[in-house]
Coordinates of C-alpha atoms in Angstrom, one line a residue:
M1 CA 67.4 30.0 -125.9
K2 CA 66.8 32.8 -123.5
N3 CA 63.2 31.7 -123.1
N4 CA 64.2 28.1 -122.5
N5 CA 66.7 29.3 -119.9
K6 CA 64.0 31.2 -118.2
T7 CA 61.8 28.2 -118.3
V8 CA 64.6 26.0 -116.8
A9 CA 65.3 28.7 -114.1
L10 CA 61.6 28.9 -113.4
L11 CA 61.2 25.1 -113.1
L12 CA 64.4 24.9 -111.0
G13 CA 63.0 27.6 -108.7
L14 CA 59.7 25.8 -108.4
S15 CA 61.6 22.6 -107.8
I16 CA 63.6 24.2 -105.0
T17 CA 60.6 25.8 -103.5
T18 CA 58.6 22.6 -103.7
S19 CA 61.6 20.8 -102.1
I20 CA 61.7 23.3 -99.3
F21 CA 58.0 23.0 -98.7
S22 CA 58.3 19.2 -98.9
C23 CA 61.1 19.3 -96.3
N24 CA 59.0 21.6 -94.1
N25 CA 56.0 19.4 -94.5
A26 CA 58.1 16.3 -93.6
E27 CA 59.6 18.1 -90.6
Q28 CA 56.2 19.2 -89.6
K29 CA 54.8 15.7 -90.0
T30 CA 57.7 14.3 -88.0
G31 CA 57.2 16.9 -85.4
N32 CA 53.5 16.2 -85.3
N33 CA 54.2 12.5 -84.9
D34 CA 56.6 13.1 -82.1
K35 CA 54.1 15.4 -80.4
K36 CA 51.4 12.7 -80.8
A37 CA 53.7 10.0 -79.4
K38 CA 54.6 12.3 -76.5
D39 CA 51.0 13.2 -75.8
S40 CA 50.0 9.5 -76.0
L41 CA 52.6 8.6 -73.4
I42 CA 51.6 11.5 -71.1
E43 CA 48.0 10.2 -71.4
Y44 CA 49.2 6.7 -70.7
V45 CA 51.0 7.8 -67.5
A46 CA 47.9 9.8 -66.4
Q47 CA 45.9 6.6 -66.7
R48 CA 48.5 4.4 -65.0
L49 CA 49.6 6.6 -62.1
P50 CA 46.3 6.1 -60.2
I51 CA 46.9 2.3 -60.0
Y52 CA 49.0 3.1 -56.9
E53 CA 47.2 4.0 -53.7
R54 CA 49.2 6.2 -51.4
V55 CA 49.6 4.9 -47.8
R56 CA 51.4 6.3 -44.8
L57 CA 53.8 3.9 -43.0
T58 CA 53.6 4.5 -39.3
T59 CA 53.6 2.6 -36.0
N60 CA 53.0 3.2 -32.3
L61 CA 56.2 4.9 -31.3
N62 CA 55.2 4.7 -27.7
E63 CA 56.1 1.0 -27.8
L64 CA 59.8 1.9 -28.5
S65 CA 62.5 2.2 -25.9
V66 CA 64.6 5.4 -25.6
S67 CA 67.5 3.5 -27.3
E68 CA 65.3 2.3 -30.1
R69 CA 64.1 5.9 -30.8
K70 CA 67.7 6.8 -31.3
V71 CA 68.5 3.8 -33.5
L72 CA 65.5 4.1 -35.8
P73 CA 66.6 7.3 -37.7
L74 CA 70.1 5.9 -38.3
L75 CA 68.5 2.8 -39.8
I76 CA 66.3 4.9 -42.1
E77 CA 69.4 6.9 -43.2
A78 CA 71.2 3.6 -44.1
A79 CA 68.1 2.4 -46.0
K80 CA 68.1 5.6 -48.1
I81 CA 71.6 4.8 -49.3
M82 CA 70.3 1.4 -50.6
D83 CA 67.7 3.4 -52.5
E84 CA 70.4 5.4 -54.2
L85 CA 72.4 2.3 -55.0
F86 CA 69.3 0.6 -56.5
W87 CA 68.8 3.6 -58.8
K88 CA 72.4 3.1 -59.9
Q89 CA 71.6 -0.5 -60.8
A90 CA 68.1 0.1 -62.3
Y91 CA 68.6 3.4 -64.1
P92 CA 71.8 5.4 -63.4
Q93 CA 70.7 8.3 -65.7
R94 CA 67.9 9.2 -63.3
D95 CA 68.7 12.9 -62.9
S96 CA 69.4 13.6 -66.5
L97 CA 66.2 11.8 -67.5
L98 CA 64.1 13.8 -65.0
S99 CA 65.6 17.1 -66.2
T100 CA 64.2 16.4 -69.7
I101 CA 60.7 15.6 -68.5
K102 CA 58.2 18.5 -68.0
D103 CA 55.1 16.5 -67.1
E104 CA 55.0 16.2 -63.3
K105 CA 52.9 13.0 -63.4
T106 CA 55.6 11.3 -65.7
K107 CA 58.2 12.3 -63.2
Q108 CA 56.2 10.7 -60.4
F109 CA 55.8 7.6 -62.4
V110 CA 59.6 7.4 -63.1
M111 CA 60.2 7.6 -59.4
I112 CA 57.7 4.8 -58.6
N113 CA 59.2 2.5 -61.3
Y114 CA 62.8 3.5 -60.7
G115 CA 63.2 4.2 -64.4
P116 CA 61.1 4.9 -67.6
W117 CA 59.6 1.4 -67.8
D118 CA 56.3 0.4 -66.3
R119 CA 57.1 -2.5 -64.0
L120 CA 53.5 -3.6 -63.7
N121 CA 52.8 -3.6 -67.4
G122 CA 55.5 -5.8 -69.0
D123 CA 58.2 -3.1 -68.6
K124 CA 56.5 -0.9 -71.2
P125 CA 58.5 2.3 -71.9
F126 CA 56.5 5.5 -71.0
V127 CA 59.0 8.2 -71.8
T128 CA 59.5 9.5 -75.4
G129 CA 62.6 8.1 -77.1
I130 CA 63.1 5.3 -74.6
G131 CA 63.2 1.9 -76.1
A132 CA 62.7 -1.6 -74.7
K133 CA 64.3 -2.3 -71.3
P134 CA 67.6 -4.1 -72.0
E135 CA 67.9 -7.6 -70.4
N136 CA 71.6 -6.8 -69.6
G137 CA 70.6 -3.9 -67.5
T138 CA 73.7 -2.5 -65.6
F139 CA 74.8 -5.9 -64.5
Y140 CA 76.4 -6.8 -67.8
P141 CA 78.0 -4.9 -70.7
A142 CA 75.6 -3.6 -73.4
G143 CA 75.4 -6.1 -76.2
M144 CA 76.9 -9.0 -74.3
K145 CA 75.2 -12.2 -75.1
K146 CA 74.6 -15.0 -72.6
E147 CA 76.9 -17.3 -74.3
D148 CA 79.7 -14.7 -74.2
L149 CA 79.8 -14.9 -70.4
E150 CA 79.1 -18.7 -70.3
K151 CA 82.1 -19.4 -72.5
S152 CA 84.4 -16.9 -70.8
D153 CA 87.0 -17.7 -68.1
V154 CA 85.5 -15.2 -65.6
K155 CA 85.7 -16.8 -62.2
D156 CA 82.6 -15.0 -60.8
K157 CA 80.4 -15.5 -63.8
F158 CA 77.1 -15.8 -61.9
G159 CA 78.1 -14.1 -58.6
L160 CA 75.4 -12.4 -56.5
Y161 CA 77.6 -9.5 -55.5
S162 CA 79.5 -8.4 -58.6
V163 CA 79.0 -6.8 -62.0
I164 CA 80.5 -7.9 -65.4
R165 CA 82.4 -5.3 -67.3
T166 CA 84.7 -5.2 -70.3
E167 CA 88.4 -4.3 -69.9
Q168 CA 90.7 -4.3 -72.9
G169 CA 88.1 -6.3 -74.8
K170 CA 87.9 -9.0 -72.1
L171 CA 85.0 -9.7 -69.7
I172 CA 85.9 -9.2 -66.0
S173 CA 84.1 -9.3 -62.7
V174 CA 84.0 -6.2 -60.4
P175 CA 82.8 -6.7 -56.8
Y176 CA 80.0 -4.5 -55.5
H177 CA 82.1 -3.3 -52.5
V178 CA 84.6 -2.0 -55.1
I179 CA 82.2 -0.4 -57.6
Y180 CA 79.9 1.1 -55.0
A181 CA 82.6 1.7 -52.3
T182 CA 81.6 5.3 -51.4
E183 CA 78.0 4.6 -50.7
L184 CA 78.6 1.3 -49.0
Q185 CA 81.1 2.9 -46.6
K186 CA 78.5 5.5 -45.6
A187 CA 75.9 2.8 -45.0
S188 CA 78.3 0.7 -43.0
S189 CA 79.2 3.7 -40.8
L190 CA 75.5 4.4 -40.1
L191 CA 75.0 0.7 -39.0
K192 CA 78.1 0.9 -36.8
Q193 CA 76.6 4.1 -35.2
A194 CA 73.3 2.3 -34.6
A195 CA 75.1 -0.6 -33.0
L196 CA 76.8 1.7 -30.5
V197 CA 73.4 3.0 -29.4
A198 CA 71.4 -0.3 -29.5
D199 CA 70.6 -2.0 -26.2
D200 CA 69.7 -5.4 -27.5
A201 CA 72.8 -7.7 -27.7
G202 CA 71.5 -9.6 -30.7
L203 CA 70.7 -6.5 -32.7
K204 CA 74.0 -4.9 -31.8
K205 CA 75.9 -8.0 -33.1
Y206 CA 74.0 -8.2 -36.3
L207 CA 74.4 -4.5 -37.1
N208 CA 78.2 -4.7 -36.6
L209 CA 78.4 -7.8 -38.8
R210 CA 76.1 -6.4 -41.5
A211 CA 78.2 -3.2 -41.5
D212 CA 81.3 -5.3 -42.2
A213 CA 79.4 -7.3 -44.8
L214 CA 78.5 -4.2 -46.8
V215 CA 82.1 -3.3 -47.4
S216 CA 83.4 -6.9 -48.0
D217 CA 80.5 -8.7 -49.9
N218 CA 80.7 -11.5 -47.3
Y219 CA 77.2 -11.7 -45.9
T220 CA 77.2 -15.2 -44.3
A221 CA 78.2 -14.3 -40.8
S222 CA 75.7 -11.4 -40.6
D223 CA 72.9 -13.7 -42.0
Y224 CA 73.5 -16.2 -39.2
A225 CA 73.6 -13.3 -36.7
W226 CA 70.3 -12.0 -38.1
L227 CA 68.7 -15.5 -37.6
D228 CA 70.0 -15.6 -34.1
M229 CA 68.3 -12.4 -33.0
K230 CA 65.3 -13.3 -30.8
T231 CA 64.6 -10.4 -28.4
N232 CA 65.1 -7.4 -30.7
G233 CA 62.3 -4.8 -31.1
L234 CA 63.8 -3.1 -34.2
D235 CA 65.1 -4.8 -37.3
I236 CA 66.7 -3.8 -40.7
I237 CA 67.0 -6.0 -43.8
I238 CA 69.7 -4.3 -45.8
G239 CA 72.0 -5.1 -48.7
P240 CA 72.0 -6.7 -52.1
I241 CA 69.4 -9.4 -51.7
E242 CA 66.9 -10.4 -54.5
N243 CA 67.9 -11.1 -58.1
Y244 CA 64.6 -10.4 -59.9
D245 CA 66.1 -7.4 -61.8
D246 CA 68.8 -9.5 -63.5
K247 CA 66.7 -10.6 -66.5
L248 CA 69.7 -12.2 -68.2
F249 CA 70.7 -14.9 -65.7
N250 CA 68.6 -14.2 -62.5
A251 CA 72.0 -14.2 -60.8
R252 CA 73.0 -10.8 -59.5
A253 CA 71.4 -9.2 -56.5
S254 CA 69.8 -5.7 -56.2
F255 CA 70.1 -3.4 -53.3
E256 CA 67.2 -2.9 -51.0
S257 CA 66.2 -2.3 -47.4
Y258 CA 63.3 -2.7 -45.0
V259 CA 63.2 -0.9 -41.6
L260 CA 61.0 -2.8 -39.2
V261 CA 59.4 -2.7 -35.8
K262 CA 58.5 -6.1 -34.4
D263 CA 54.9 -6.7 -33.3
K264 CA 55.7 -9.0 -30.4
V265 CA 52.1 -10.0 -29.7
W266 CA 51.5 -11.3 -33.2
S267 CA 55.0 -12.8 -33.4
K268 CA 54.3 -14.9 -30.3
R269 CA 51.2 -16.4 -32.0
L270 CA 53.2 -17.4 -35.1
A271 CA 56.1 -19.1 -33.3
K272 CA 54.7 -22.6 -33.2
Y273 CA 54.5 -23.2 -36.9
V274 CA 58.2 -23.4 -37.7
A275 CA 58.6 -26.6 -35.6
M276 CA 56.1 -28.3 -37.9
L277 CA 58.2 -27.9 -41.1
P278 CA 59.8 -31.4 -41.1
E279 CA 56.4 -33.1 -40.7
L280 CA 54.9 -31.0 -43.4
Q281 CA 57.9 -31.8 -45.7
K282 CA 57.2 -35.5 -45.3
G283 CA 53.6 -35.1 -46.3
L284 CA 54.3 -33.3 -49.6
P285 CA 52.4 -35.0 -52.5
V286 CA 55.5 -36.0 -54.4
D287 CA 57.7 -39.1 -54.7
A288 CA 60.0 -39.7 -51.7
K289 CA 63.1 -38.8 -53.7
Y290 CA 61.9 -35.2 -54.1
K291 CA 61.4 -34.6 -50.4
K292 CA 64.4 -36.1 -48.7
E293 CA 65.8 -32.8 -47.6
T294 CA 65.1 -31.7 -44.1
P295 CA 64.1 -28.0 -43.7
G296 CA 65.8 -26.1 -40.9
T297 CA 63.7 -25.3 -37.8
D298 CA 65.8 -22.8 -35.9
S299 CA 64.1 -19.9 -37.5
E300 CA 61.2 -17.7 -36.7
L301 CA 57.9 -16.4 -38.0
N302 CA 57.6 -12.8 -37.0
A303 CA 55.1 -10.0 -37.6
Y304 CA 56.3 -6.4 -38.1
D305 CA 55.2 -2.9 -38.9
V306 CA 57.3 -1.8 -41.8
L307 CA 58.4 1.9 -41.6
Y308 CA 60.6 2.2 -44.6
Y309 CA 61.0 0.5 -48.0
A310 CA 64.1 1.3 -50.1
G311 CA 65.4 0.1 -53.4
D312 CA 64.3 -3.1 -55.1
C313 CA 61.5 -3.9 -52.7
N314 CA 60.0 -0.4 -53.3
A315 CA 60.0 -0.7 -57.1
G316 CA 56.6 -1.3 -58.6
S317 CA 54.8 -3.9 -56.6
K318 CA 55.5 -3.8 -52.9
T319 CA 56.4 -6.9 -50.9
I320 CA 54.2 -7.7 -47.9
A321 CA 56.2 -10.7 -46.5
V322 CA 59.8 -11.6 -46.7
N323 CA 61.6 -15.0 -46.4
L324 CA 65.3 -14.7 -45.9
P325 CA 68.2 -15.4 -46.2
N326 CA 68.2 -16.8 -49.8
D327 CA 71.4 -18.8 -49.3
E328 CA 70.4 -22.5 -49.7
V329 CA 73.2 -23.7 -47.4
I330 CA 72.1 -21.4 -44.5
Q331 CA 68.4 -22.4 -45.2
Q332 CA 69.3 -26.0 -44.7
K333 CA 71.6 -25.6 -41.7
K334 CA 69.7 -22.9 -39.9
G335 CA 66.4 -22.2 -41.6
T336 CA 65.0 -18.8 -42.5
R337 CA 63.1 -15.9 -40.9
R338 CA 59.7 -15.2 -42.4
S339 CA 58.7 -11.6 -41.8
Q340 CA 55.1 -10.6 -42.2
L341 CA 54.7 -6.9 -42.9
K342 CA 51.4 -6.5 -41.1
N343 CA 50.6 -2.8 -41.7
A344 CA 51.4 -3.0 -45.4
M345 CA 49.5 -6.3 -45.6
Q346 CA 46.4 -4.7 -44.0
A347 CA 46.6 -1.8 -46.4
K348 CA 46.6 -4.1 -49.4
F349 CA 43.7 -6.1 -48.0
D350 CA 41.5 -3.1 -47.3
K351 CA 42.3 -1.0 -50.3
I352 CA 42.9 -3.6 -53.0
L353 CA 41.8 -7.2 -52.2
V354 CA 38.3 -6.4 -50.7
P355 CA 37.3 -4.1 -53.7
I356 CA 38.6 -6.8 -56.1
A357 CA 36.5 -9.4 -54.4
N358 CA 33.4 -7.2 -54.5
E359 CA 33.8 -6.9 -58.2
L360 CA 35.1 -10.4 -59.3
I361 CA 34.1 -13.0 -56.7
D362 CA 30.7 -14.6 -56.8
K363 CA 28.4 -12.8 -54.5
D364 CA 27.6 -15.9 -52.5
Q365 CA 31.3 -16.4 -51.7
I366 CA 32.3 -12.8 -50.8
K367 CA 31.5 -13.6 -47.2
H368 CA 34.6 -15.9 -47.3
I369 CA 37.0 -13.0 -47.9
K370 CA 38.8 -12.6 -44.5
F371 CA 41.9 -10.8 -43.4
D372 CA 43.0 -13.7 -41.2
A373 CA 42.9 -16.0 -44.2
F374 CA 44.8 -13.4 -46.3
F375 CA 47.4 -13.1 -43.6
A376 CA 47.8 -16.9 -43.3
N377 CA 48.0 -17.4 -47.0
V378 CA 50.8 -14.8 -47.3
M379 CA 52.5 -16.0 -44.2
F380 CA 52.6 -19.7 -45.3
H381 CA 53.8 -18.6 -48.8
E382 CA 56.9 -17.4 -47.0
V383 CA 57.2 -20.5 -44.9
A384 CA 56.8 -22.6 -48.0
H385 CA 60.0 -21.2 -49.5
G386 CA 61.7 -23.4 -46.9
L387 CA 59.9 -26.6 -48.0
G388 CA 60.4 -28.7 -51.1
I389 CA 63.7 -29.2 -52.8
K390 CA 66.8 -27.0 -52.9
N391 CA 69.2 -29.4 -54.8
T392 CA 68.3 -31.2 -58.0
I393 CA 68.2 -35.0 -58.0
T394 CA 69.8 -35.1 -61.5
G395 CA 73.3 -33.9 -60.6
K396 CA 72.7 -30.4 -61.9
G397 CA 73.5 -28.7 -58.6
T398 CA 71.1 -26.4 -56.8
V399 CA 67.7 -25.7 -58.3
R400 CA 68.7 -22.0 -58.5
S401 CA 71.8 -22.7 -60.5
A402 CA 70.1 -25.3 -62.8
L403 CA 67.1 -23.0 -63.7
K404 CA 69.0 -19.7 -63.8
E405 CA 66.7 -16.9 -65.1
Q406 CA 63.7 -19.3 -64.9
Y407 CA 64.2 -19.9 -61.1
S408 CA 62.5 -17.0 -59.4
W409 CA 59.1 -17.2 -61.0
L410 CA 58.8 -20.9 -60.5
E411 CA 60.0 -20.6 -56.9
E412 CA 57.4 -18.0 -56.2
G413 CA 54.8 -20.3 -57.8
K414 CA 56.0 -23.1 -55.5
A415 CA 55.6 -20.9 -52.5
D416 CA 52.1 -19.9 -53.4
I417 CA 50.8 -23.4 -53.8
L418 CA 52.7 -25.0 -51.0
G419 CA 51.6 -22.2 -48.7
L420 CA 48.0 -23.2 -49.5
Y421 CA 48.9 -26.9 -49.1
M422 CA 50.2 -26.1 -45.6
V423 CA 47.1 -24.1 -44.6
T424 CA 45.0 -27.1 -45.7
G425 CA 47.1 -29.5 -43.7
L426 CA 47.2 -27.4 -40.6
L427 CA 43.4 -26.8 -40.6
K428 CA 42.9 -30.6 -40.7
K429 CA 45.3 -31.0 -37.7
G430 CA 43.5 -28.3 -35.8
E431 CA 46.6 -26.1 -35.7
L432 CA 44.8 -23.4 -37.6
T433 CA 41.2 -22.2 -37.0
G434 CA 38.6 -21.1 -39.5
D435 CA 36.8 -22.4 -42.5
I436 CA 38.8 -23.9 -45.4
K437 CA 36.4 -22.0 -47.7
D438 CA 37.7 -18.7 -46.3
Y439 CA 41.3 -19.6 -47.2
Y440 CA 40.5 -20.9 -50.7
T441 CA 38.2 -18.0 -51.6
T442 CA 40.7 -15.5 -50.3
F443 CA 43.5 -17.3 -52.2
M444 CA 41.4 -17.0 -55.4
A445 CA 40.9 -13.3 -54.8
G446 CA 44.6 -13.0 -54.1
L447 CA 45.3 -14.6 -57.5
L448 CA 43.2 -12.0 -59.2
R449 CA 45.1 -9.3 -57.3
S450 CA 48.6 -10.6 -58.1
V451 CA 48.1 -11.3 -61.8
R452 CA 47.6 -7.5 -62.2
F453 CA 51.4 -7.2 -61.6
G454 CA 51.8 -8.4 -65.2
A455 CA 53.4 -11.4 -66.8
A456 CA 56.9 -9.7 -66.9
E457 CA 57.2 -9.9 -63.1
S458 CA 58.1 -13.1 -61.2
H459 CA 55.1 -13.0 -58.9
G460 CA 52.8 -12.2 -61.8
K461 CA 54.1 -15.2 -63.9
A462 CA 53.7 -17.5 -60.9
N463 CA 50.1 -16.4 -60.3
M464 CA 49.3 -16.7 -64.0
Q465 CA 50.6 -20.3 -64.0
C466 CA 48.4 -21.1 -60.9
F467 CA 45.3 -19.3 -62.4
N468 CA 45.6 -21.2 -65.8
F469 CA 46.4 -24.5 -64.1
F470 CA 43.4 -24.2 -61.8
K471 CA 41.1 -23.1 -64.6
E472 CA 42.1 -26.2 -66.7
K473 CA 41.3 -28.4 -63.7
G474 CA 37.9 -26.8 -63.1
A475 CA 38.9 -25.5 -59.7
F476 CA 36.8 -22.4 -60.3
Q477 CA 34.1 -21.3 -62.8
R478 CA 33.6 -17.9 -64.4
S479 CA 30.0 -16.9 -64.7
A480 CA 28.4 -15.0 -67.6
N481 CA 28.5 -11.8 -65.6
G482 CA 32.3 -12.1 -65.1
T483 CA 32.5 -13.3 -61.5
Y484 CA 34.5 -16.3 -60.2
K485 CA 33.2 -19.1 -58.1
V486 CA 35.5 -21.6 -56.3
D487 CA 34.8 -25.3 -56.5
F488 CA 36.2 -26.2 -53.1
D489 CA 36.7 -29.9 -53.8
K490 CA 38.4 -29.4 -57.2
F491 CA 40.5 -26.6 -55.7
A492 CA 42.1 -29.0 -53.3
I493 CA 42.8 -31.5 -56.0
A494 CA 44.3 -28.9 -58.3
M495 CA 46.4 -27.6 -55.4
N496 CA 48.0 -31.1 -54.9
E497 CA 48.6 -31.6 -58.6
L498 CA 50.2 -28.2 -59.1
T499 CA 52.4 -28.9 -56.0
N500 CA 53.6 -32.2 -57.6
F501 CA 54.2 -30.6 -61.0
I502 CA 56.3 -27.7 -59.7
I503 CA 58.5 -29.7 -57.2
I504 CA 59.3 -32.3 -59.9
L505 CA 60.3 -29.5 -62.3
Q506 CA 62.6 -28.1 -59.6
G507 CA 64.0 -31.4 -58.6
N508 CA 64.8 -32.4 -62.1
G509 CA 66.4 -29.0 -62.8
D510 CA 64.8 -29.2 -66.2
K511 CA 65.2 -25.6 -67.5
I512 CA 63.6 -26.4 -70.9
A513 CA 60.5 -27.9 -69.3
V514 CA 60.2 -24.8 -67.0
E515 CA 60.5 -22.5 -70.0
K516 CA 57.7 -24.4 -71.7
A517 CA 55.5 -24.2 -68.6
Q518 CA 56.0 -20.5 -68.5
K519 CA 55.1 -20.0 -72.2
T520 CA 52.1 -22.2 -71.8
N521 CA 50.6 -21.0 -68.5
G522 CA 52.5 -17.7 -67.6
V523 CA 50.3 -15.7 -69.9
I524 CA 47.1 -13.5 -69.4
A525 CA 44.3 -14.6 -71.7
A526 CA 42.0 -12.0 -73.3
E527 CA 39.0 -13.0 -71.2
L528 CA 40.9 -12.5 -67.9
Q529 CA 42.5 -9.3 -69.2
G530 CA 39.0 -8.0 -69.8
D531 CA 38.0 -8.7 -66.2
L532 CA 41.2 -7.0 -65.0
D533 CA 40.4 -4.0 -67.1
R534 CA 37.1 -3.7 -65.3
L535 CA 39.0 -3.3 -62.1
S536 CA 41.0 -0.5 -63.6
K537 CA 37.9 1.2 -64.8
K538 CA 36.4 1.0 -61.3
G539 CA 39.5 2.8 -60.0
I540 CA 40.7 -0.1 -57.9
P541 CA 44.4 0.3 -57.2
V542 CA 46.9 -2.4 -58.3
D543 CA 49.5 -1.6 -55.6
L544 CA 50.7 0.9 -53.0
V545 CA 53.1 3.8 -52.9
F546 CA 54.3 5.0 -49.5
D547 CA 54.7 8.2 -47.6
Q548 CA 57.5 7.2 -45.2
G549 CA 60.5 8.4 -43.2
V550 CA 61.2 10.3 -40.0
D551 CA 59.0 13.2 -41.0
V552 CA 56.0 10.9 -41.4
L553 CA 56.8 9.3 -38.1
G554 CA 57.0 12.7 -36.5
M555 CA 60.6 12.1 -35.3
K556 CA 62.3 15.0 -36.9

């Protein structure tokens, strides 16, 4: 018995020892796996960070008046507040997240993406322990399903300027000017100070009204005042504007700001095109019932140097042209202002588009890659937002309300193709100069540039639809060496057919058909992905990141 007890004790001891070692081995393996995952993500960031080319945002300050030199720093300070507000919308745990990250490159990448998800790669998480990006974001309670809100009695279900919260088990709506009161009061005060200093009457009126709008969520009066400005040298776009970040309903707006200096010479050149919108609307290649609306013509095409990006427009891919306001009623009554951000556009052309063309466009067509064509294609993309159809012909309300989360990407696709349609028409009328081959080839290179934004982003989806549609129609061919050659005749035919396809989808307000179109064409095929990977291996940037502010301008 004693020997047996000793044996049992020995076996038990061995068992415990084995168990301890097993636990240690398991912990070690888990630790090793965590380390491998962390190292893998650090390596991922190291590869992804160089896709952004750093650019300084400057302008010729000698062109500014004494008053404008005083106003400009105040506008930049107000814009910075929009940046902080967007962080609260995109990833409110920024500071605690950054404090846990030791790798400096990962910190930089978090700042570029306004969070731990790679905006130009399908929102892939790049920080250890971070899961998939939630569709609800900060706009809706975690775990809330779409049908929960749709079936609720919340009055402001799909409001631009509110968030949905839960109170005593019930969904409620909280206005932005309430939930972000402190920051918005500060921004409003800065705009009021700028208005006191401003000389231009139109700018002064707009700044005062926009200051009021920030603390009331009533932006209509300030939008009209903004469109009425004609003689201002400075401009600021500020507030909750685009709704790309609301992945659930594409309803709620994100905070952003652009601080701008008008290029009066270029702006004068662009002025004549707005008056042509009604005629261009009539010529759209769709049935008459889809083009009955008359676009507003009391708006402007202006060129600017952009001096500061803040918030949504600074996250991931950078906007190089803006068409605002988004309010369909204002668009139809008054029109919009299309703002071309010339210095940012030139930077993207020089540092991204030209290198892409040299790698992927047929060598016999590279001569057709021109900045003037790039500028026109981007400009008329913005003009084209004002064309087409804003209200469904099927009684489903506005196109935006009928298509909900499917609206933005299809609208961007419409603007792309209608912009090219306008360029084609204006060239035929002699209102534009140049060779149509320049515009088509540069458009093709632009597609290859924009699809790199990824299929999770609205502009990326739009460009993928265009790329796949044009490919199916034979509008371009890919050679054995992986370069693309435009078939100019088929390009024009495909342009008209895609225009027709998109406007009918919008006019019918057929959300199911739009979802099908996205799943069919809004994807990057393996062959194209291989070509895009070549661009990355060559070190060609995907987008820009900015050095900006009063220090960069030398105003401090």
